[in-house]
Amino acid sequence: MAAAAATPVRIPSAAVAAGAAAGGLVGGYGIARWTKKRPLGGVALAAAGAVAARQWQRTGGTKTAVGLSAAYVAAFAGSHPLAKKIGAWPAVLTVAGAVAAASWTVTRRAAG
């Protein structure tokens, strides 16, 4: 039996950007917490933010990338006071979800 040619799976750029943004916030916090090295978490946060920003720029242009990057940074900053009210992990997951939703919405609208 001959093997069928593999059909490449195309992941929507909106999903890549949303996943990178949410993953950067969650992963950055997780790395910082578990390694007890905040700068290492910051590296993960920045790297994922750069991946997301590149996708945002490709999909929606510079204005979209700047706006969503600002939302990413604001979510990171906003998670700190929110954590005092609801706890660290719930705060991180809340802001990650908010940024992913904003990213998905804006990039889907820009692409379509």
CSV table of C-alpha atoms in Angstrom, one decimal:
chain,number,residue,atom,x,y,z
A,1,MET,CA,0.0,0.0,0.0
A,2,ALA,CA,1.4,3.4,-1.0
A,3,ALA,CA,1.5,6.1,1.7
A,4,ALA,CA,-0.8,9.0,1.0
A,5,ALA,CA,0.8,12.3,0.5
A,6,ALA,CA,0.6,14.4,3.7
A,7,THR,CA,-1.6,17.4,3.3
A,8,PRO,CA,-0.1,20.3,5.3
A,9,VAL,CA,-2.3,21.6,8.0
A,10,ARG,CA,-2.8,25.4,7.8
A,11,ILE,CA,-3.2,27.0,11.2
A,12,PRO,CA,-4.9,30.4,11.0
A,13,SER,CA,-2.5,33.3,11.8
A,14,ALA,CA,-5.2,34.6,14.2
A,15,ALA,CA,-4.8,31.4,16.2
A,16,VAL,CA,-1.0,31.6,16.1
A,17,ALA,CA,-1.0,35.2,17.4
A,18,ALA,CA,-3.6,34.5,20.1
A,19,GLY,CA,-1.8,31.4,21.2
A,20,ALA,CA,1.5,33.1,21.4
A,21,ALA,CA,0.1,36.0,23.4
A,22,ALA,CA,-1.7,33.9,25.9
A,23,GLY,CA,1.1,31.4,26.1
A,24,GLY,CA,3.6,34.2,26.7
A,25,LEU,CA,1.7,35.5,29.7
A,26,VAL,CA,1.0,32.1,31.2
A,27,GLY,CA,4.4,30.6,30.3
A,28,GLY,CA,6.3,33.6,31.5
A,29,TYR,CA,4.6,33.6,34.8
A,30,GLY,CA,5.0,29.8,35.2
A,31,ILE,CA,8.7,29.9,34.3
A,32,ALA,CA,9.3,32.8,36.7
A,33,ARG,CA,7.4,31.0,39.5
A,34,TRP,CA,8.8,27.5,39.1
A,35,THR,CA,12.4,28.5,38.5
A,36,LYS,CA,12.3,31.4,41.0
A,37,LYS,CA,14.1,33.5,38.3
A,38,ARG,CA,11.9,36.4,37.3
A,39,PRO,CA,14.2,37.4,34.5
A,40,LEU,CA,13.9,34.0,32.9
A,41,GLY,CA,10.1,34.4,32.9
A,42,GLY,CA,10.6,37.9,31.4
A,43,VAL,CA,12.6,36.3,28.5
A,44,ALA,CA,9.7,33.9,27.8
A,45,LEU,CA,7.2,36.7,28.0
A,46,ALA,CA,9.2,38.9,25.6
A,47,ALA,CA,9.9,36.1,23.2
A,48,ALA,CA,6.3,35.1,22.9
A,49,GLY,CA,5.3,38.8,22.7
A,50,ALA,CA,7.7,39.2,19.8
A,51,VAL,CA,6.2,36.2,18.0
A,52,ALA,CA,2.7,37.5,18.5
A,53,ALA,CA,3.6,41.1,17.4
A,54,ARG,CA,5.1,39.7,14.2
A,55,GLN,CA,1.9,37.8,13.5
A,56,TRP,CA,-0.2,40.9,14.3
A,57,GLN,CA,1.9,43.0,12.0
A,58,ARG,CA,1.6,40.5,9.2
A,59,THR,CA,-2.1,40.1,9.6
A,60,GLY,CA,-3.3,43.6,10.4
A,61,GLY,CA,-0.4,46.0,9.8
A,62,THR,CA,1.6,48.2,12.1
A,63,LYS,CA,-1.3,49.9,13.8
A,64,THR,CA,-2.8,46.5,14.8
A,65,ALA,CA,0.6,45.3,16.0
A,66,VAL,CA,1.2,48.4,18.1
A,67,GLY,CA,-2.3,48.3,19.6
A,68,LEU,CA,-2.2,44.6,20.5
A,69,SER,CA,1.3,44.9,21.8
A,70,ALA,CA,0.2,47.7,24.1
A,71,ALA,CA,-2.7,45.4,25.2
A,72,TYR,CA,-0.2,42.6,25.9
A,73,VAL,CA,2.0,44.8,28.0
A,74,ALA,CA,-1.0,46.3,29.8
A,75,ALA,CA,-2.3,42.8,30.5
A,76,PHE,CA,1.1,41.9,32.1
A,77,ALA,CA,1.1,45.0,34.2
A,78,GLY,CA,-2.6,44.6,35.1
A,79,SER,CA,-2.2,41.1,36.2
A,80,HIS,CA,-0.2,42.2,39.3
A,81,PRO,CA,-2.9,44.3,41.0
A,82,LEU,CA,-5.5,41.8,39.9
A,83,ALA,CA,-3.5,39.0,41.6
A,84,LYS,CA,-3.9,40.8,44.9
A,85,LYS,CA,-7.7,40.5,44.5
A,86,ILE,CA,-8.2,37.1,43.0
A,87,GLY,CA,-4.9,35.2,43.3
A,88,ALA,CA,-1.9,34.9,41.0
A,89,TRP,CA,-2.9,32.1,38.7
A,90,PRO,CA,-6.5,33.3,38.2
A,91,ALA,CA,-5.2,36.8,37.4
A,92,VAL,CA,-2.7,35.4,34.8
A,93,LEU,CA,-5.3,33.2,33.2
A,94,THR,CA,-7.8,36.1,33.1
A,95,VAL,CA,-5.5,38.5,31.4
A,96,ALA,CA,-4.2,35.8,29.1
A,97,GLY,CA,-7.7,35.0,28.0
A,98,ALA,CA,-8.5,38.7,27.5
A,99,VAL,CA,-5.5,39.3,25.3
A,100,ALA,CA,-6.1,36.1,23.3
A,101,ALA,CA,-9.7,37.2,22.7
A,102,ALA,CA,-8.7,40.7,21.7
A,103,SER,CA,-6.0,39.2,19.4
A,104,TRP,CA,-8.4,36.8,17.8
A,105,THR,CA,-11.1,39.4,17.3
A,106,VAL,CA,-8.8,42.1,15.9
A,107,THR,CA,-6.7,39.8,13.6
A,108,ARG,CA,-9.8,38.0,12.3
A,109,ARG,CA,-11.4,41.3,11.4
A,110,ALA,CA,-8.2,42.6,9.8
A,111,ALA,CA,-7.7,39.4,7.8
A,112,GLY,CA,-11.3,39.2,6.6
